[in-house]
Coordinates of C-alpha atoms in Angstrom, one line a residue:
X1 CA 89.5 -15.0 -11.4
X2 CA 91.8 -12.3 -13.0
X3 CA 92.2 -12.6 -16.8
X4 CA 96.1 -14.2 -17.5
X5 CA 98.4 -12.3 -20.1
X6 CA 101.5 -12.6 -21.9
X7 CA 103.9 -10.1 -21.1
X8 CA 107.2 -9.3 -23.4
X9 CA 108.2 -6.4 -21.2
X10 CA 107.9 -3.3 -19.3
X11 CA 109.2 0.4 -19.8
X12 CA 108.4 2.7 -16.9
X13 CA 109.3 5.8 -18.2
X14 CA 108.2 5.8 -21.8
X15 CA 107.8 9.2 -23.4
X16 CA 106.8 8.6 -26.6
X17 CA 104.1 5.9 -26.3
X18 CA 101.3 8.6 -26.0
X19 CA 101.0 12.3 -24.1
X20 CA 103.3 12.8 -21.0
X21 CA 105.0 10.2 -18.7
X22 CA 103.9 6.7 -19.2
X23 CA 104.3 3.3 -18.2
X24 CA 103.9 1.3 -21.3
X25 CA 103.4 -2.7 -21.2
X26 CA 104.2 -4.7 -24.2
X27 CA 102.5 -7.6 -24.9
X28 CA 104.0 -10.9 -26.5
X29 CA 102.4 -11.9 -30.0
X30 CA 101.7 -10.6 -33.1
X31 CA 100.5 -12.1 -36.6
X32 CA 102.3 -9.7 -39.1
X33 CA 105.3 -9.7 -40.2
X34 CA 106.5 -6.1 -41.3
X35 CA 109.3 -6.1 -43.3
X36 CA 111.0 -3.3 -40.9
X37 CA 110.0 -4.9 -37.1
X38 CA 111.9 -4.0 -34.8
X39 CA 110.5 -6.5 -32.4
X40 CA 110.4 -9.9 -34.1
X41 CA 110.7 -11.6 -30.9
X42 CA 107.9 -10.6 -30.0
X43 CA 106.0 -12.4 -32.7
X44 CA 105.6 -15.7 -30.7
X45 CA 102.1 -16.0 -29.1
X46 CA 101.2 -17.8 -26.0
X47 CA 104.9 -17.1 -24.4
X48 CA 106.4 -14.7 -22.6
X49 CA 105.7 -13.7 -18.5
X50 CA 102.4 -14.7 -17.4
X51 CA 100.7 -12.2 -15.4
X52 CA 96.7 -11.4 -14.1
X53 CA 95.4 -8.3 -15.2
X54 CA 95.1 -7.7 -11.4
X55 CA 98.9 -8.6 -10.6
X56 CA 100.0 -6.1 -13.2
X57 CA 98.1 -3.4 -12.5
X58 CA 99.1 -3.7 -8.7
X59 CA 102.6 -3.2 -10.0
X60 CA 102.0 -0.7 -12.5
X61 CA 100.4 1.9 -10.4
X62 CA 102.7 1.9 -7.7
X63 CA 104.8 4.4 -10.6
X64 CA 101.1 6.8 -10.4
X65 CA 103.3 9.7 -9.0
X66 CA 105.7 9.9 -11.8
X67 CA 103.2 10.4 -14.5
X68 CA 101.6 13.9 -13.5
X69 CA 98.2 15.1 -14.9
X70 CA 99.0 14.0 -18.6
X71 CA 100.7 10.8 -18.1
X72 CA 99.6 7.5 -18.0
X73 CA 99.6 3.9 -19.0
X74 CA 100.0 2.4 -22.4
X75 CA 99.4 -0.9 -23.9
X76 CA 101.7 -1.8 -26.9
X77 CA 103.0 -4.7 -28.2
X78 CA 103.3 -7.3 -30.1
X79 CA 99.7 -7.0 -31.0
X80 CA 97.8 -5.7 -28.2
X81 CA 94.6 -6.8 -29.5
X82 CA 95.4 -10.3 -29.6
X83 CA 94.7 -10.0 -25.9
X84 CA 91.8 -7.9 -26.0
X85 CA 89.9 -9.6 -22.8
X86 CA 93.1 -8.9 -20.8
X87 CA 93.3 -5.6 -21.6
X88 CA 89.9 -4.4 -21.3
X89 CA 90.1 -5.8 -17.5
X90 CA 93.6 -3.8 -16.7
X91 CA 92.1 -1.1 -18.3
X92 CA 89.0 -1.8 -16.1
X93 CA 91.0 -1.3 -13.5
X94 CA 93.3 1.6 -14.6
X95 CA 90.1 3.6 -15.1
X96 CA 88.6 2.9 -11.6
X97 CA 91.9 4.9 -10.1
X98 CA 91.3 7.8 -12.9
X99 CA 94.0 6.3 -14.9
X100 CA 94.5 7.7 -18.4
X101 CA 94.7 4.1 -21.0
X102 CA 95.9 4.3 -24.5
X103 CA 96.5 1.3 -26.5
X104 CA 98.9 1.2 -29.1
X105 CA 97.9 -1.1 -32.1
X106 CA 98.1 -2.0 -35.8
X107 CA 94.7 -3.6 -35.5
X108 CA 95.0 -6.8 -37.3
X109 CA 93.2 -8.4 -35.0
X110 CA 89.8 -6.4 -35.3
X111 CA 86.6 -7.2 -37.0
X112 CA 83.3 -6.2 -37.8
X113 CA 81.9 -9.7 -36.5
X114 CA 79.1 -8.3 -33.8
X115 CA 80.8 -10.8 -31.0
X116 CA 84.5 -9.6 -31.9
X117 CA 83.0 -6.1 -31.8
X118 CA 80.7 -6.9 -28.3
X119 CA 84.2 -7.2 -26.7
X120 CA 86.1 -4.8 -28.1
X121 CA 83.2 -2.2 -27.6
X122 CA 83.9 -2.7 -23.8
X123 CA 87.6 -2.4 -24.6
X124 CA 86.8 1.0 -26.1
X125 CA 84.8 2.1 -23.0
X126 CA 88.1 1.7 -20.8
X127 CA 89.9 3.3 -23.4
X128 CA 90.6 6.6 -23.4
X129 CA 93.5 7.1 -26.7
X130 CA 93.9 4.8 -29.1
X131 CA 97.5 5.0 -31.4
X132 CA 96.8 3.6 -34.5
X133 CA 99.8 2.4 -36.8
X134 CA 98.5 2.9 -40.5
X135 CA 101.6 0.8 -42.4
X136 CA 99.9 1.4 -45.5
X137 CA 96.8 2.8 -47.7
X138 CA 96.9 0.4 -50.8
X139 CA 95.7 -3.2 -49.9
X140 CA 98.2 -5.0 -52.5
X141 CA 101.4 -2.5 -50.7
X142 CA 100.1 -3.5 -47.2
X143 CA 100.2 -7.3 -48.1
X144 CA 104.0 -7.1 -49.6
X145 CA 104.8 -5.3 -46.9
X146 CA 102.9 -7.2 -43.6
X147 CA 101.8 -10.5 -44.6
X148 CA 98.1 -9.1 -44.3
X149 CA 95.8 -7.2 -46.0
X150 CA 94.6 -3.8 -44.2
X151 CA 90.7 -3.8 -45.1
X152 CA 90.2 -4.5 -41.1
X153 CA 92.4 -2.0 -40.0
X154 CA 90.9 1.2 -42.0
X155 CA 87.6 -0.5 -40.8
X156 CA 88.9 -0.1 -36.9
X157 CA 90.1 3.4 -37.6
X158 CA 86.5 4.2 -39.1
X159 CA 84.7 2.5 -36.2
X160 CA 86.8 4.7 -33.7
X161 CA 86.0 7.9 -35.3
X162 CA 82.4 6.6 -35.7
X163 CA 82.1 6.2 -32.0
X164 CA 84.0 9.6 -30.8
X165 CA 87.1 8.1 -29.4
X166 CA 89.9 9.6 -29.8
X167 CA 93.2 8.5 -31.9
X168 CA 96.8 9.0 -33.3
X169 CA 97.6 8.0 -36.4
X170 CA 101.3 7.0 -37.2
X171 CA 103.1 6.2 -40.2
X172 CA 106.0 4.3 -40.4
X173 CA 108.6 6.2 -43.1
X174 CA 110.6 3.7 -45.2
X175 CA 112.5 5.4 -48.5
X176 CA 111.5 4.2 -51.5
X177 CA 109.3 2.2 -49.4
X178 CA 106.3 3.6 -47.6
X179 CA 107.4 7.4 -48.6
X180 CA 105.7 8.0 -52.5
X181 CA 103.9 11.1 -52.2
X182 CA 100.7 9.1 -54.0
X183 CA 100.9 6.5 -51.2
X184 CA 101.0 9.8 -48.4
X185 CA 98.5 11.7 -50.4
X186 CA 96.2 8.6 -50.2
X187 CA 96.6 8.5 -46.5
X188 CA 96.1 12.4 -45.9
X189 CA 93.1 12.5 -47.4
X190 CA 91.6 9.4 -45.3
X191 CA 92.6 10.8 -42.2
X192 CA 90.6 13.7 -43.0
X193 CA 87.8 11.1 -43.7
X194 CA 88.0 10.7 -39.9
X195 CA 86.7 13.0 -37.0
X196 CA 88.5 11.9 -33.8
X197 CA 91.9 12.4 -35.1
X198 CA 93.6 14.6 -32.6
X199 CA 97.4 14.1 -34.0
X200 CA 99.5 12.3 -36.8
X201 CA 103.5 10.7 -36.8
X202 CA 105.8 10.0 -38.5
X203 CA 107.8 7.6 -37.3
X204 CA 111.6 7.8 -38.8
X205 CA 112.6 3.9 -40.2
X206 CA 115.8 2.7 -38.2
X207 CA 117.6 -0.1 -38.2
X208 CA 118.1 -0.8 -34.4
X209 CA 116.3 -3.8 -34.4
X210 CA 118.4 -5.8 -37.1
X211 CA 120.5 -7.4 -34.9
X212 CA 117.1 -9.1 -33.3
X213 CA 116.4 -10.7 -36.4
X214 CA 120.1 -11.8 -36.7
X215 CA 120.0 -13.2 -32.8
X216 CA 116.7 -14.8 -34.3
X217 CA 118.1 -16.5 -37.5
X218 CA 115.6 -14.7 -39.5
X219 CA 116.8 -13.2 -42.8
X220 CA 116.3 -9.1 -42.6
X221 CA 114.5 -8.4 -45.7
X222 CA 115.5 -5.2 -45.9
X223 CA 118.8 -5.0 -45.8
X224 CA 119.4 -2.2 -48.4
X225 CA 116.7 0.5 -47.0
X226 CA 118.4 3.6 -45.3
X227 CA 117.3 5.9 -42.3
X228 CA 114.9 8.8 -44.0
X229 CA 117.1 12.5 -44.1
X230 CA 115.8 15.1 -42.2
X231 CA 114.1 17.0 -45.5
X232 CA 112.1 13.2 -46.1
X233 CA 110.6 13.2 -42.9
X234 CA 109.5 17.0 -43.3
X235 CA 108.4 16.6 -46.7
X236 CA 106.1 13.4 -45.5
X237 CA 105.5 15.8 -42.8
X238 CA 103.9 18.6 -44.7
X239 CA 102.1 15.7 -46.9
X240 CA 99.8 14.4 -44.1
X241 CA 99.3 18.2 -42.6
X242 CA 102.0 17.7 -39.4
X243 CA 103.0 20.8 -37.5
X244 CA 105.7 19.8 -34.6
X245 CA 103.7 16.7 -34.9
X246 CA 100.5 17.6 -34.5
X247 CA 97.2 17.8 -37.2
X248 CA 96.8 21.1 -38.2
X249 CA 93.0 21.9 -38.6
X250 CA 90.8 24.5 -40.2
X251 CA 88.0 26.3 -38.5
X252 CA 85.5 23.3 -39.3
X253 CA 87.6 20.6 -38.2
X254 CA 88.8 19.4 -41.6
X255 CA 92.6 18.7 -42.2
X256 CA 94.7 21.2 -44.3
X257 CA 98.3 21.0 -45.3
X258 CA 101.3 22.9 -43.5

C-alpha cells in the first residue's frame, strides 16, 4: 500500500520555493515554535488532508507542463521531515518521471541514529535540492528563539555536504533579532565549512502571518519587531557573501564576501 500523509496545502505555481516553476506541497506538523511563524496552524501533527504518496503525485504531475526544464516539485511544510517515509516514496515517484525534488526543511527532525539516518539516506537519493532554513548559529539564541536546540540541524547540513547533495541555505532576518553581524559572521564562515552549497537567502521578516496566531488565540511574541529596511537586508547580504542571491565563490570553491 501507498504511504498516507498529512497535507496542509498546495501552491501550484510557487516561485520561490526553489529554481523555476514549482508545485510546492506543504505538509501539516512541526515541533518548533519560531517566534516569527508565519504558519502556526500548521503546527498540529496527525491532522490535516490525508492523501497516498501515490494519490498526490497523480495530481501533482498533471501541472508537468508548466514547470519547464528548471521547474519542479517542492516539499515544505510544517516540517517536512516529520514525514520522511512519505516523502521519500513521492519522491520515489517524482524521480521515476525525471522530476526535479527539493525539500524545504529546518531539520529538527534529523539525527545521527544509523536507523533515522537508513531512511533518510533513501530520502536523500530521491532528492535532488535540499533548502535548508539555518534560524540560528548559537545553540542558547536558537533555543530562545525555536523551542529547540540546533546541534541536529548543523549536523544535517554537514551530513548533506558530506554526501555531495546539493543545498540552499536561508536565513530568516529579524532586527535586533537574528541580524548582529557576530551572529551573521558565525554563520558565513560555517557555510563556507560546507561544499555543496550552491546559493544563500535572506529571507526579509514580515508580519503577514500575525493575524494566524490571532485567529489561533496564541499570543504573537513578537509584537514589537519591524520589517528589515532595504540597507539591513543588503548589509546581511554582503555578510554571508550574497550577490542577487546567489554565493559568490572564489576560484577554489571557498566563499568570499561581496
Amino acid at each position: 500500500m501507498s504511504t498516507t500523509g498529512y497535507i496542509h496545502s498546495f501552491e501550484s505555481f510557487a516561485l520561490v520555493d526553489g529554481p523555476g516553476v514549482r508545485y510546492c506541497v506543504f505538509l501539516q506538523g512541526c515541533k518548533m515554535r519560531c517566534k516569527y511563524c508565519h504558519n502556526p496552524e500548521t503546527w498540529a501533527c496527525d491532522c490535516g488532508e490525508k492523501w497516498t504518496a501515490e494519490d498526490l503525485f497523480k495530481k501533482v504531475i498533471r501541472y508537468k507542463n508548466y514547470w519547464g526544464k528548471d521547474g519542479g516539485i517542492t516539499v515544505s511544510g510544517g516540517e517536512a521531515l516529520l514525514q520522511l517515509d512519505f516523502v521519500t516514496e513521492f519522491f520515489q515517484l517524482a524521480k521515476a518521471k525525471g522530476v526535479h525534488t527539493t525539500l524545504d526543511t529546518s531539520a529538527n527532525p534529523f539525527s545521527m541514529d544509523p536507523e533515522y539516518l537508513e531512511k533518510f539516506d533513501r530520502l536523500m537519493e530521491v532528492t535532488d535540492l535540499f533548502l535548508l532554513d539555518i534560524k540560528e548559529m548559537d545553540d542558547a539564541k536558537h533555543k530562545e528563539l525555536t523551542g529547540h536546540s540546533n546541534e541536529n540541524i548543523l549536523a544535517m547540513a554537514k551530513y548533506l555536504s558530506d554526501h555531495g547533495k546539493e543545498m540552499w541555505i536561508r536565513h530568516v532576518l529579524v532586527p535586533e533579532l537574528t541580524d548582529d553581524e557576530a551572529g551573521l559572521q558565525q554563520l558565513a564562515d560555517f557555510i563556507k565549512t560546507l561544499k555543496t552549497v550552491s546559493r544563500v537567502e535572506i529571507l526579509p521578516y514580515h508580519t503577514l502571518g500575525l493575524f494566524k496566531w490571532e485567529n489561533l488565540r496564541i499570543d504573537y511574541p513578537l509584537k514589537d519587531a519591524r520589517v528589515p529596511t532595504e540597507e539591513e537586508v543588503k548589509r546581511a547580504e554582503a555578510i554571508l557573501g550574497i550577490v542577487k542571491g546567489e554565493v559568490v565563490k572564489t576560484a577554489d570553491g571557498s566563499l568570499r564576501g561581496c
